[in-house]
JSON list of C-alpha atoms in Angstrom, two decimals:
[
{"chain": "Q", "resi": 22, "resn": "CYS", "atom": "CA", "xyz": [-150.78, 75.82, -18.58]},
{"chain": "Q", "resi": 23, "resn": "THR", "atom": "CA", "xyz": [-149.29, 79.29, -18.38]},
{"chain": "Q", "resi": 24, "resn": "THR", "atom": "CA", "xyz": [-145.92, 77.16, -20.08]},
{"chain": "Q", "resi": 25, "resn": "TYR", "atom": "CA", "xyz": [-148.17, 74.59, -22.43]},
{"chain": "Q", "resi": 26, "resn": "GLY", "atom": "CA", "xyz": [-151.13, 75.36, -22.30]},
{"chain": "Q", "resi": 27, "resn": "ALA", "atom": "CA", "xyz": [-154.57, 72.68, -21.59]},
{"chain": "Q", "resi": 28, "resn": "LEU", "atom": "CA", "xyz": [-155.48, 69.44, -22.28]},
{"chain": "Q", "resi": 29, "resn": "TYR", "atom": "CA", "xyz": [-159.28, 68.03, -23.55]},
{"chain": "Q", "resi": 30, "resn": "GLN", "atom": "CA", "xyz": [-160.54, 65.18, -24.76]},
{"chain": "Q", "resi": 31, "resn": "TRP", "atom": "CA", "xyz": [-162.46, 65.85, -28.04]},
{"chain": "Q", "resi": 32, "resn": "ASP", "atom": "CA", "xyz": [-166.05, 66.40, -26.84]},
{"chain": "Q", "resi": 33, "resn": "GLU", "atom": "CA", "xyz": [-164.86, 68.85, -24.05]},
{"chain": "Q", "resi": 34, "resn": "ALA", "atom": "CA", "xyz": [-163.38, 70.19, -26.65]},
{"chain": "Q", "resi": 35, "resn": "MET", "atom": "CA", "xyz": [-166.01, 70.33, -28.90]},
{"chain": "Q", "resi": 36, "resn": "GLN", "atom": "CA", "xyz": [-169.18, 71.54, -25.83]},
{"chain": "Q", "resi": 37, "resn": "TYR", "atom": "CA", "xyz": [-170.83, 68.45, -26.79]},
{"chain": "Q", "resi": 38, "resn": "THR", "atom": "CA", "xyz": [-170.92, 68.56, -30.29]},
{"chain": "Q", "resi": 39, "resn": "ASN", "atom": "CA", "xyz": [-170.19, 66.94, -33.28]},
{"chain": "Q", "resi": 40, "resn": "THR", "atom": "CA", "xyz": [-170.14, 69.73, -36.26]},
{"chain": "Q", "resi": 41, "resn": "GLU", "atom": "CA", "xyz": [-167.84, 70.79, -38.10]},
{"chain": "Q", "resi": 42, "resn": "GLY", "atom": "CA", "xyz": [-165.07, 73.92, -37.28]},
{"chain": "Q", "resi": 43, "resn": "ALA", "atom": "CA", "xyz": [-167.59, 74.50, -34.17]},
{"chain": "Q", "resi": 44, "resn": "GLN", "atom": "CA", "xyz": [-166.69, 77.01, -31.64]},
{"chain": "Q", "resi": 45, "resn": "GLY", "atom": "CA", "xyz": [-166.36, 75.05, -29.23]},
{"chain": "Q", "resi": 46, "resn": "ILE", "atom": "CA", "xyz": [-163.74, 75.60, -26.25]},
{"chain": "Q", "resi": 47, "resn": "CYS", "atom": "CA", "xyz": [-162.59, 78.62, -28.49]},
{"chain": "Q", "resi": 48, "resn": "PRO", "atom": "CA", "xyz": [-163.13, 82.03, -28.30]},
{"chain": "Q", "resi": 49, "resn": "THR", "atom": "CA", "xyz": [-166.13, 83.76, -29.70]},
{"chain": "Q", "resi": 50, "resn": "GLY", "atom": "CA", "xyz": [-165.62, 84.37, -33.04]},
{"chain": "Q", "resi": 51, "resn": "SER", "atom": "CA", "xyz": [-162.84, 81.85, -33.89]},
{"chain": "Q", "resi": 52, "resn": "HIS", "atom": "CA", "xyz": [-164.01, 77.99, -33.98]},
{"chain": "Q", "resi": 53, "resn": "ILE", "atom": "CA", "xyz": [-162.23, 75.06, -34.17]},
{"chain": "Q", "resi": 54, "resn": "PRO", "atom": "CA", "xyz": [-160.02, 74.47, -37.23]},
{"chain": "Q", "resi": 55, "resn": "SER", "atom": "CA", "xyz": [-161.81, 71.40, -39.56]},
{"chain": "Q", "resi": 56, "resn": "ASP", "atom": "CA", "xyz": [-159.38, 68.88, -41.97]},
{"chain": "Q", "resi": 57, "resn": "ASN", "atom": "CA", "xyz": [-159.30, 70.66, -44.60]},
{"chain": "Q", "resi": 58, "resn": "GLU", "atom": "CA", "xyz": [-159.08, 74.49, -42.74]},
{"chain": "Q", "resi": 59, "resn": "ILE", "atom": "CA", "xyz": [-155.65, 72.52, -41.21]},
{"chain": "Q", "resi": 60, "resn": "LYS", "atom": "CA", "xyz": [-154.46, 70.95, -45.14]},
{"chain": "Q", "resi": 61, "resn": "ILE", "atom": "CA", "xyz": [-155.40, 74.95, -45.90]},
{"chain": "Q", "resi": 62, "resn": "LEU", "atom": "CA", "xyz": [-152.91, 76.16, -44.11]},
{"chain": "Q", "resi": 63, "resn": "GLU", "atom": "CA", "xyz": [-149.91, 73.39, -44.64]},
{"chain": "Q", "resi": 64, "resn": "ILE", "atom": "CA", "xyz": [-150.77, 74.01, -48.41]},
{"chain": "Q", "resi": 65, "resn": "GLN", "atom": "CA", "xyz": [-150.06, 77.69, -47.83]},
{"chain": "Q", "resi": 66, "resn": "LEU", "atom": "CA", "xyz": [-146.39, 76.35, -45.56]},
{"chain": "Q", "resi": 67, "resn": "GLY", "atom": "CA", "xyz": [-145.55, 74.66, -48.87]},
{"chain": "Q", "resi": 68, "resn": "MET", "atom": "CA", "xyz": [-147.48, 71.24, -48.69]},
{"chain": "Q", "resi": 69, "resn": "THR", "atom": "CA", "xyz": [-148.39, 70.01, -51.84]},
{"chain": "Q", "resi": 70, "resn": "GLN", "atom": "CA", "xyz": [-151.97, 69.10, -52.20]},
{"chain": "Q", "resi": 71, "resn": "ALA", "atom": "CA", "xyz": [-151.16, 65.70, -52.88]},
{"chain": "Q", "resi": 72, "resn": "GLN", "atom": "CA", "xyz": [-149.02, 65.57, -49.22]},
{"chain": "Q", "resi": 73, "resn": "ALA", "atom": "CA", "xyz": [-151.31, 67.32, -47.29]},
{"chain": "Q", "resi": 74, "resn": "ASN", "atom": "CA", "xyz": [-154.29, 64.39, -48.33]},
{"chain": "Q", "resi": 75, "resn": "LEU", "atom": "CA", "xyz": [-151.45, 61.60, -47.39]},
{"chain": "Q", "resi": 76, "resn": "SER", "atom": "CA", "xyz": [-152.48, 60.04, -43.85]},
{"chain": "Q", "resi": 77, "resn": "SER", "atom": "CA", "xyz": [-150.84, 58.09, -40.98]},
{"chain": "Q", "resi": 78, "resn": "THR", "atom": "CA", "xyz": [-147.89, 59.55, -41.94]},
{"chain": "Q", "resi": 79, "resn": "TRP", "atom": "CA", "xyz": [-145.39, 62.46, -41.65]},
{"chain": "Q", "resi": 80, "resn": "ARG", "atom": "CA", "xyz": [-145.99, 64.73, -44.76]},
{"chain": "Q", "resi": 81, "resn": "GLY", "atom": "CA", "xyz": [-144.31, 67.19, -46.76]},
{"chain": "Q", "resi": 82, "resn": "THR", "atom": "CA", "xyz": [-140.86, 68.97, -45.54]},
{"chain": "Q", "resi": 83, "resn": "ASP", "atom": "CA", "xyz": [-140.71, 71.48, -43.34]},
{"chain": "Q", "resi": 84, "resn": "GLN", "atom": "CA", "xyz": [-144.39, 72.91, -42.15]},
{"chain": "Q", "resi": 85, "resn": "GLY", "atom": "CA", "xyz": [-143.50, 71.50, -38.69]},
{"chain": "Q", "resi": 86, "resn": "THR", "atom": "CA", "xyz": [-140.74, 73.69, -38.30]},
{"chain": "Q", "resi": 87, "resn": "LYS", "atom": "CA", "xyz": [-142.67, 76.74, -39.19]},
{"chain": "Q", "resi": 88, "resn": "LEU", "atom": "CA", "xyz": [-145.00, 75.49, -37.14]},
{"chain": "Q", "resi": 89, "resn": "LYS", "atom": "CA", "xyz": [-143.82, 75.58, -33.61]},
{"chain": "Q", "resi": 90, "resn": "LEU", "atom": "CA", "xyz": [-142.48, 77.45, -31.35]},
{"chain": "Q", "resi": 91, "resn": "ASN", "atom": "CA", "xyz": [-139.99, 80.47, -32.81]},
{"chain": "Q", "resi": 92, "resn": "GLY", "atom": "CA", "xyz": [-141.13, 79.26, -36.58]},
{"chain": "Q", "resi": 93, "resn": "THR", "atom": "CA", "xyz": [-142.16, 81.15, -39.23]},
{"chain": "Q", "resi": 94, "resn": "SER", "atom": "CA", "xyz": [-145.71, 80.88, -39.70]},
{"chain": "Q", "resi": 95, "resn": "GLY", "atom": "CA", "xyz": [-146.62, 82.45, -36.13]},
{"chain": "Q", "resi": 96, "resn": "LEU", "atom": "CA", "xyz": [-148.56, 80.07, -34.85]},
{"chain": "Q", "resi": 97, "resn": "ASN", "atom": "CA", "xyz": [-145.92, 79.00, -32.04]},
{"chain": "Q", "resi": 98, "resn": "VAL", "atom": "CA", "xyz": [-147.44, 76.16, -31.10]},
{"chain": "Q", "resi": 99, "resn": "PRO", "atom": "CA", "xyz": [-145.74, 74.04, -27.20]},
{"chain": "Q", "resi": 100, "resn": "LEU", "atom": "CA", "xyz": [-144.60, 70.75, -27.91]},
{"chain": "Q", "resi": 101, "resn": "SER", "atom": "CA", "xyz": [-147.46, 70.35, -25.44]},
{"chain": "Q", "resi": 102, "resn": "GLY", "atom": "CA", "xyz": [-147.61, 66.43, -25.39]},
{"chain": "Q", "resi": 103, "resn": "SER", "atom": "CA", "xyz": [-150.73, 64.28, -24.30]},
{"chain": "Q", "resi": 104, "resn": "ARG", "atom": "CA", "xyz": [-152.87, 62.10, -22.83]},
{"chain": "Q", "resi": 105, "resn": "TYR", "atom": "CA", "xyz": [-154.09, 58.30, -24.49]},
{"chain": "Q", "resi": 106, "resn": "ASP", "atom": "CA", "xyz": [-157.25, 57.13, -24.36]},
{"chain": "Q", "resi": 107, "resn": "ASN", "atom": "CA", "xyz": [-155.00, 54.67, -22.03]},
{"chain": "Q", "resi": 108, "resn": "GLY", "atom": "CA", "xyz": [-154.25, 57.42, -18.80]},
{"chain": "Q", "resi": 109, "resn": "THR", "atom": "CA", "xyz": [-150.54, 57.24, -20.55]},
{"chain": "Q", "resi": 110, "resn": "PHE", "atom": "CA", "xyz": [-149.00, 61.16, -20.49]},
{"chain": "Q", "resi": 111, "resn": "VAL", "atom": "CA", "xyz": [-146.60, 60.93, -23.13]},
{"chain": "Q", "resi": 112, "resn": "ASP", "atom": "CA", "xyz": [-144.04, 63.29, -25.43]},
{"chain": "Q", "resi": 113, "resn": "LEU", "atom": "CA", "xyz": [-143.83, 66.49, -23.04]},
{"chain": "Q", "resi": 114, "resn": "SER", "atom": "CA", "xyz": [-141.45, 69.42, -24.43]},
{"chain": "Q", "resi": 115, "resn": "SER", "atom": "CA", "xyz": [-140.70, 66.43, -27.45]},
{"chain": "Q", "resi": 116, "resn": "GLY", "atom": "CA", "xyz": [-144.69, 66.28, -29.40]},
{"chain": "Q", "resi": 117, "resn": "ALA", "atom": "CA", "xyz": [-147.45, 68.53, -29.59]},
{"chain": "Q", "resi": 118, "resn": "TYR", "atom": "CA", "xyz": [-151.08, 66.57, -30.65]},
{"chain": "Q", "resi": 119, "resn": "LEU", "atom": "CA", "xyz": [-154.12, 69.09, -32.38]},
{"chain": "Q", "resi": 120, "resn": "TRP", "atom": "CA", "xyz": [-157.90, 68.31, -32.78]},
{"chain": "Q", "resi": 121, "resn": "SER", "atom": "CA", "xyz": [-159.67, 69.39, -35.57]},
{"chain": "Q", "resi": 122, "resn": "SER", "atom": "CA", "xyz": [-163.54, 69.29, -35.27]},
{"chain": "Q", "resi": 123, "resn": "SER", "atom": "CA", "xyz": [-163.69, 66.55, -38.41]},
{"chain": "Q", "resi": 124, "resn": "GLU", "atom": "CA", "xyz": [-164.53, 63.09, -37.41]},
{"chain": "Q", "resi": 125, "resn": "SER", "atom": "CA", "xyz": [-163.51, 60.20, -39.49]},
{"chain": "Q", "resi": 126, "resn": "SER", "atom": "CA", "xyz": [-165.87, 57.43, -38.80]},
{"chain": "Q", "resi": 127, "resn": "SER", "atom": "CA", "xyz": [-165.15, 57.24, -35.48]},
{"chain": "Q", "resi": 128, "resn": "SER", "atom": "CA", "xyz": [-161.74, 58.99, -34.60]},
{"chain": "Q", "resi": 129, "resn": "VAL", "atom": "CA", "xyz": [-160.74, 61.92, -35.16]},
{"chain": "Q", "resi": 130, "resn": "TRP", "atom": "CA", "xyz": [-158.32, 63.36, -37.49]},
{"chain": "Q", "resi": 131, "resn": "ILE", "atom": "CA", "xyz": [-155.51, 65.28, -35.92]},
{"chain": "Q", "resi": 132, "resn": "ARG", "atom": "CA", "xyz": [-152.14, 66.55, -35.97]},
{"chain": "Q", "resi": 133, "resn": "LEU", "atom": "CA", "xyz": [-148.88, 65.90, -34.04]},
{"chain": "Q", "resi": 134, "resn": "LEU", "atom": "CA", "xyz": [-145.94, 68.23, -34.52]},
{"chain": "Q", "resi": 135, "resn": "SER", "atom": "CA", "xyz": [-142.39, 65.99, -32.80]},
{"chain": "Q", "resi": 136, "resn": "ALA", "atom": "CA", "xyz": [-139.41, 68.18, -31.72]},
{"chain": "Q", "resi": 137, "resn": "SER", "atom": "CA", "xyz": [-137.08, 65.01, -34.09]},
{"chain": "Q", "resi": 138, "resn": "GLN", "atom": "CA", "xyz": [-139.38, 65.82, -37.30]},
{"chain": "Q", "resi": 139, "resn": "SER", "atom": "CA", "xyz": [-138.89, 69.16, -39.33]},
{"chain": "Q", "resi": 140, "resn": "ASN", "atom": "CA", "xyz": [-143.28, 67.62, -41.21]},
{"chain": "Q", "resi": 141, "resn": "VAL", "atom": "CA", "xyz": [-145.79, 67.42, -40.03]},
{"chain": "Q", "resi": 142, "resn": "TYR", "atom": "CA", "xyz": [-148.63, 64.40, -38.79]},
{"chain": "Q", "resi": 143, "resn": "ARG", "atom": "CA", "xyz": [-151.50, 63.70, -40.14]},
{"chain": "Q", "resi": 144, "resn": "SER", "atom": "CA", "xyz": [-153.60, 60.60, -38.65]},
{"chain": "Q", "resi": 145, "resn": "ALA", "atom": "CA", "xyz": [-157.59, 59.65, -36.96]},
{"chain": "Q", "resi": 146, "resn": "TYR", "atom": "CA", "xyz": [-157.38, 59.49, -33.72]},
{"chain": "Q", "resi": 147, "resn": "SER", "atom": "CA", "xyz": [-159.95, 58.05, -30.61]},
{"chain": "Q", "resi": 148, "resn": "LYS", "atom": "CA", "xyz": [-162.07, 60.61, -28.82]},
{"chain": "Q", "resi": 149, "resn": "MET", "atom": "CA", "xyz": [-160.95, 59.41, -26.08]},
{"chain": "Q", "resi": 150, "resn": "ASN", "atom": "CA", "xyz": [-157.54, 60.56, -26.32]},
{"chain": "Q", "resi": 151, "resn": "VAL", "atom": "CA", "xyz": [-156.58, 64.62, -23.97]},
{"chain": "Q", "resi": 152, "resn": "PHE", "atom": "CA", "xyz": [-154.64, 67.00, -26.96]},
{"chain": "Q", "resi": 153, "resn": "SER", "atom": "CA", "xyz": [-154.36, 71.30, -27.66]},
{"chain": "Q", "resi": 154, "resn": "VAL", "atom": "CA", "xyz": [-156.33, 72.90, -29.65]},
{"chain": "Q", "resi": 155, "resn": "ARG", "atom": "CA", "xyz": [-155.60, 75.81, -31.77]},
{"chain": "Q", "resi": 156, "resn": "CYS", "atom": "CA", "xyz": [-158.38, 78.20, -32.03]},
{"chain": "Q", "resi": 157, "resn": "LEU", "atom": "CA", "xyz": [-158.70, 79.57, -36.13]},
{"chain": "Q", "resi": 158, "resn": "GLY", "atom": "CA", "xyz": [-160.74, 82.94, -36.25]},
{"chain": "Q", "resi": 159, "resn": "ASP", "atom": "CA", "xyz": [-164.11, 82.95, -38.37]}
]
């Protein structure tokens, strides 16, 4: 936990609500960002709106590099890996999977940062996966 933080299933991270922008496990005065709030950040980091709206693909140019450790965004997202819904742990030190608070049908919008990619992957994943959370101030 000290190096990589913790991993959570979506329901646990959201504290069993499906309200977009919920506080969830975040400290008072912050919340789990919505898919749209993450898009706003990506656009502020130089992604176009058209790129931000794409899904199931790597989007943008260098926004992933800016979000990772030692990047220029200040977020310093560690590459903490994940656990898929089948129980397999993957991508420790090579990928960071981040929950949003926004559902897409029975799935949830996530972001993936990779050590081998400078851009950002956006897709909808099963709530049963175990991913990281980054909180956003209210």
